[in-house]
């Protein structure tokens, strides 16, 4: 377990904002207007209203994954996902990556790694690994948990994963193995399967090499969905954090894949920091968009607009106060359970620490939270002690979208697209499917 010390407590819990992001990817949603009313206790007249609907399905099916929250180690745990689902009913949620060997070796303790509340649907399990036998066993064990998709990590550049672990981004060097792995996973579960990858690794970063990977995996397995982080990975010399910012974004590779593989589904990932960028990518033709740190660092402003801006539902009428009341019920019910693996208040509070990002009172609240976490033993006592620092107008406001829509990074990409992929076998496949004339003659 991580150790926390004094004034470093909150800095260890809250992910740092990446100041080194490229300027044209640093858009953010404008702050809500400043309010003048001061501090009141955590209470509301409508706190008993149900926030979760009984089903997130529409006509018996979950909505398409037009927006998803990326798998992030130590961040997208059950507690964060519970908060995310309170804010957005339509976003697809991903687990943290779970290594196949962990699932296999912990088969008598699987709930710790795989269990989740039914309200979190639609939800995707991300698995890491390269051993086919272990991937088969892991998929079979995970199948009992009814995930909506199982995803294989082929994009993580971490030394522990791509180096010593011999999976993650390193798997892009061996697309045939990935194809076999995806066939193995699919054969041992009932859920659809997908791959999350980069656009390249080290010096193997041409568009044709990316296409070879996609074509080989999709032709050797039932994989029809690829999540594309639009940066390449450098396995030597860069940390995982640097691999998220230093390699340049090449959105043109993603949009070229849409052109060259019309029978597949692709999700765009990388460099998306606000809901306007998500909407802009969708307007330019992106099938789906995945957001990572922006959905964690600023969950209210990012997730609070997903259902309306991306899925066309009425704007949310839920306030932060209502969300916190439901999270309190969830958190205290978890804390009442017995067992050595139950979380503490600190772990439950962690995903809440960015809920007031950019709002009046946020700094005071975090300082008070820092002190309260040393002695509070319930979520109720923590919230009652700290939320007096947040004005009622902030607690009771609903998500507001004030920034104008702009296509920004996704305009004028047509002239940047690489030449069409010319694999002979792939062209035969397209002809068999009666591909569009544009693809055959471009």
PDB file of N, CA, C and O in Angstrom, residues 6 29 33 66 70 86 99-100 107 114 134 139 157 164 198 201 203 267 295 300 307 327 340 350 368 375 440:
ATOM      1  N   UNK A   6       1.814  13.830   5.417  1.00  0.00           N
ATOM      2  CA  UNK A   6       1.501  15.245   5.628  1.00  0.00           C
ATOM      3  C   UNK A   6       1.008  15.991   4.420  1.00  0.00           C
ATOM      4  O   UNK A   6       0.048  15.624   3.790  1.00  0.00           O
ATOM      5  N   UNK A  29     -12.690  23.033 -21.205  1.00  0.00           N
ATOM      6  CA  UNK A  29     -14.004  23.653 -21.046  1.00  0.00           C
ATOM      7  C   UNK A  29     -13.895  24.836 -20.108  1.00  0.00           C
ATOM      8  O   UNK A  29     -13.226  24.758 -19.084  1.00  0.00           O
ATOM      9  N   UNK A  33     -19.527  29.956 -14.082  1.00  0.00           N
ATOM     10  CA  UNK A  33     -19.503  31.317 -13.543  1.00  0.00           C
ATOM     11  C   UNK A  33     -19.242  31.304 -12.027  1.00  0.00           C
ATOM     12  O   UNK A  33     -19.566  30.366 -11.331  1.00  0.00           O
ATOM     13  N   UNK A  66     -19.567   5.298 -28.507  1.00  0.00           N
ATOM     14  CA  UNK A  66     -19.138   6.559 -29.109  1.00  0.00           C
ATOM     15  C   UNK A  66     -18.194   7.317 -28.179  1.00  0.00           C
ATOM     16  O   UNK A  66     -17.353   8.073 -28.637  1.00  0.00           O
ATOM     17  N   UNK A  70     -10.780   5.583 -20.850  1.00  0.00           N
ATOM     18  CA  UNK A  70      -9.664   4.677 -21.077  1.00  0.00           C
ATOM     19  C   UNK A  70      -9.312   3.875 -19.824  1.00  0.00           C
ATOM     20  O   UNK A  70      -9.512   4.342 -18.694  1.00  0.00           O
ATOM     21  N   UNK A  86     -22.375   7.520 -12.189  1.00  0.00           N
ATOM     22  CA  UNK A  86     -23.314   8.483 -11.634  1.00  0.00           C
ATOM     23  C   UNK A  86     -23.421   9.716 -12.523  1.00  0.00           C
ATOM     24  O   UNK A  86     -24.499  10.299 -12.681  1.00  0.00           O
ATOM     25  N   UNK A  99      -3.630  -8.388 -15.548  1.00  0.00           N
ATOM     26  CA  UNK A  99      -2.733  -9.321 -16.226  1.00  0.00           C
ATOM     27  C   UNK A  99      -3.351 -10.719 -16.206  1.00  0.00           C
ATOM     28  O   UNK A  99      -3.907 -11.155 -15.189  1.00  0.00           O
ATOM     29  N   UNK A 100      -3.265 -11.418 -17.324  1.00  0.00           N
ATOM     30  CA  UNK A 100      -3.880 -12.740 -17.434  1.00  0.00           C
ATOM     31  C   UNK A 100      -3.381 -13.685 -16.348  1.00  0.00           C
ATOM     32  O   UNK A 100      -4.162 -14.460 -15.773  1.00  0.00           O
ATOM     33  N   UNK A 107      -7.555 -17.401  -9.046  1.00  0.00           N
ATOM     34  CA  UNK A 107      -8.890 -17.889  -9.412  1.00  0.00           C
ATOM     35  C   UNK A 107      -9.790 -18.132  -8.203  1.00  0.00           C
ATOM     36  O   UNK A 107     -11.012 -18.213  -8.354  1.00  0.00           O
ATOM     37  N   UNK A 114     -12.201  -8.789 -10.564  1.00  0.00           N
ATOM     38  CA  UNK A 114     -13.133  -8.787 -11.686  1.00  0.00           C
ATOM     39  C   UNK A 114     -14.556  -8.365 -11.347  1.00  0.00           C
ATOM     40  O   UNK A 114     -15.317  -8.017 -12.245  1.00  0.00           O
ATOM     41  N   UNK A 134      -2.539 -18.961 -20.806  1.00  0.00           N
ATOM     42  CA  UNK A 134      -3.038 -18.118 -19.717  1.00  0.00           C
ATOM     43  C   UNK A 134      -4.131 -17.166 -20.188  1.00  0.00           C
ATOM     44  O   UNK A 134      -5.079 -16.878 -19.447  1.00  0.00           O
ATOM     45  N   UNK A 139      -9.677 -15.590 -19.955  1.00  0.00           N
ATOM     46  CA  UNK A 139     -10.925 -15.252 -20.632  1.00  0.00           C
ATOM     47  C   UNK A 139     -12.065 -16.137 -20.147  1.00  0.00           C
ATOM     48  O   UNK A 139     -13.198 -15.668 -19.940  1.00  0.00           O
ATOM     49  N   UNK A 157       3.533   1.135 -23.020  1.00  0.00           N
ATOM     50  CA  UNK A 157       4.981   1.146 -23.236  1.00  0.00           C
ATOM     51  C   UNK A 157       5.799   0.941 -21.965  1.00  0.00           C
ATOM     52  O   UNK A 157       7.026   1.002 -22.007  1.00  0.00           O
ATOM     53  N   UNK A 164      10.005  -6.327 -19.338  1.00  0.00           N
ATOM     54  CA  UNK A 164      10.048  -7.585 -18.596  1.00  0.00           C
ATOM     55  C   UNK A 164       8.815  -8.432 -18.865  1.00  0.00           C
ATOM     56  O   UNK A 164       8.889  -9.661 -18.958  1.00  0.00           O
ATOM     57  N   UNK A 198      -1.045   1.227 -30.269  1.00  0.00           N
ATOM     58  CA  UNK A 198      -0.484   2.495 -30.752  1.00  0.00           C
ATOM     59  C   UNK A 198      -0.495   2.486 -32.278  1.00  0.00           C
ATOM     60  O   UNK A 198      -0.862   1.499 -32.913  1.00  0.00           O
ATOM     61  N   UNK A 201       5.537   1.313 -33.106  1.00  0.00           N
ATOM     62  CA  UNK A 201       6.470   1.137 -31.994  1.00  0.00           C
ATOM     63  C   UNK A 201       7.895   1.355 -32.512  1.00  0.00           C
ATOM     64  O   UNK A 201       8.286   0.774 -33.535  1.00  0.00           O
ATOM     65  N   UNK A 203      10.981   2.261 -34.422  1.00  0.00           N
ATOM     66  CA  UNK A 203      11.128   2.666 -35.825  1.00  0.00           C
ATOM     67  C   UNK A 203      10.150   1.944 -36.753  1.00  0.00           C
ATOM     68  O   UNK A 203      10.166   2.173 -37.960  1.00  0.00           O
ATOM     69  N   UNK A 267     -11.753   3.181 -32.615  1.00  0.00           N
ATOM     70  CA  UNK A 267     -11.920   4.211 -31.594  1.00  0.00           C
ATOM     71  C   UNK A 267     -10.660   5.055 -31.537  1.00  0.00           C
ATOM     72  O   UNK A 267      -9.547   4.513 -31.502  1.00  0.00           O
ATOM     73  N   UNK A 295     -10.834  12.667 -18.338  1.00  0.00           N
ATOM     74  CA  UNK A 295     -12.047  12.170 -17.687  1.00  0.00           C
ATOM     75  C   UNK A 295     -11.817  11.914 -16.209  1.00  0.00           C
ATOM     76  O   UNK A 295     -12.778  11.824 -15.440  1.00  0.00           O
ATOM     77  N   UNK A 300     -16.380  16.136 -13.862  1.00  0.00           N
ATOM     78  CA  UNK A 300     -17.669  16.815 -13.966  1.00  0.00           C
ATOM     79  C   UNK A 300     -17.834  17.480 -15.321  1.00  0.00           C
ATOM     80  O   UNK A 300     -18.870  17.348 -15.980  1.00  0.00           O
ATOM     81  N   UNK A 307     -23.577  12.451 -22.178  1.00  0.00           N
ATOM     82  CA  UNK A 307     -24.896  11.956 -22.559  1.00  0.00           C
ATOM     83  C   UNK A 307     -25.629  12.921 -23.488  1.00  0.00           C
ATOM     84  O   UNK A 307     -26.321  12.496 -24.421  1.00  0.00           O
ATOM     85  N   UNK A 327     -22.831   8.633  -3.810  1.00  0.00           N
ATOM     86  CA  UNK A 327     -21.498   8.052  -3.595  1.00  0.00           C
ATOM     87  C   UNK A 327     -21.287   7.774  -2.111  1.00  0.00           C
ATOM     88  O   UNK A 327     -20.633   6.791  -1.741  1.00  0.00           O
ATOM     89  N   UNK A 340     -10.314  -8.551   4.864  1.00  0.00           N
ATOM     90  CA  UNK A 340      -9.009  -7.876   4.839  1.00  0.00           C
ATOM     91  C   UNK A 340      -8.812  -6.970   3.627  1.00  0.00           C
ATOM     92  O   UNK A 340      -7.939  -6.116   3.630  1.00  0.00           O
ATOM     93  N   UNK A 350     -10.397   9.108  -3.157  1.00  0.00           N
ATOM     94  CA  UNK A 350      -9.458   9.417  -4.245  1.00  0.00           C
ATOM     95  C   UNK A 350     -10.135   9.879  -5.534  1.00  0.00           C
ATOM     96  O   UNK A 350      -9.750  10.912  -6.093  1.00  0.00           O
ATOM     97  N   UNK A 368      -8.842  20.961   3.405  1.00  0.00           N
ATOM     98  CA  UNK A 368      -9.634  20.386   4.485  1.00  0.00           C
ATOM     99  C   UNK A 368      -9.742  18.874   4.335  1.00  0.00           C
ATOM    100  O   UNK A 368      -9.733  18.131   5.330  1.00  0.00           O
ATOM    101  N   UNK A 375      -8.441  11.177   9.965  1.00  0.00           N
ATOM    102  CA  UNK A 375      -9.221  10.665  11.086  1.00  0.00           C
ATOM    103  C   UNK A 375     -10.638  10.233  10.733  1.00  0.00           C
ATOM    104  O   UNK A 375     -11.269   9.529  11.524  1.00  0.00           O
ATOM    105  N   UNK A 440     -11.224   1.920 -54.028  1.00  0.00           N
ATOM    106  CA  UNK A 440     -10.555   1.134 -55.067  1.00  0.00           C
ATOM    107  C   UNK A 440      -9.733   2.016 -56.009  1.00  0.00           C
ATOM    108  O   UNK A 440      -8.806   1.523 -56.641  1.00  0.00           O
TER     109      UNK A 440
END
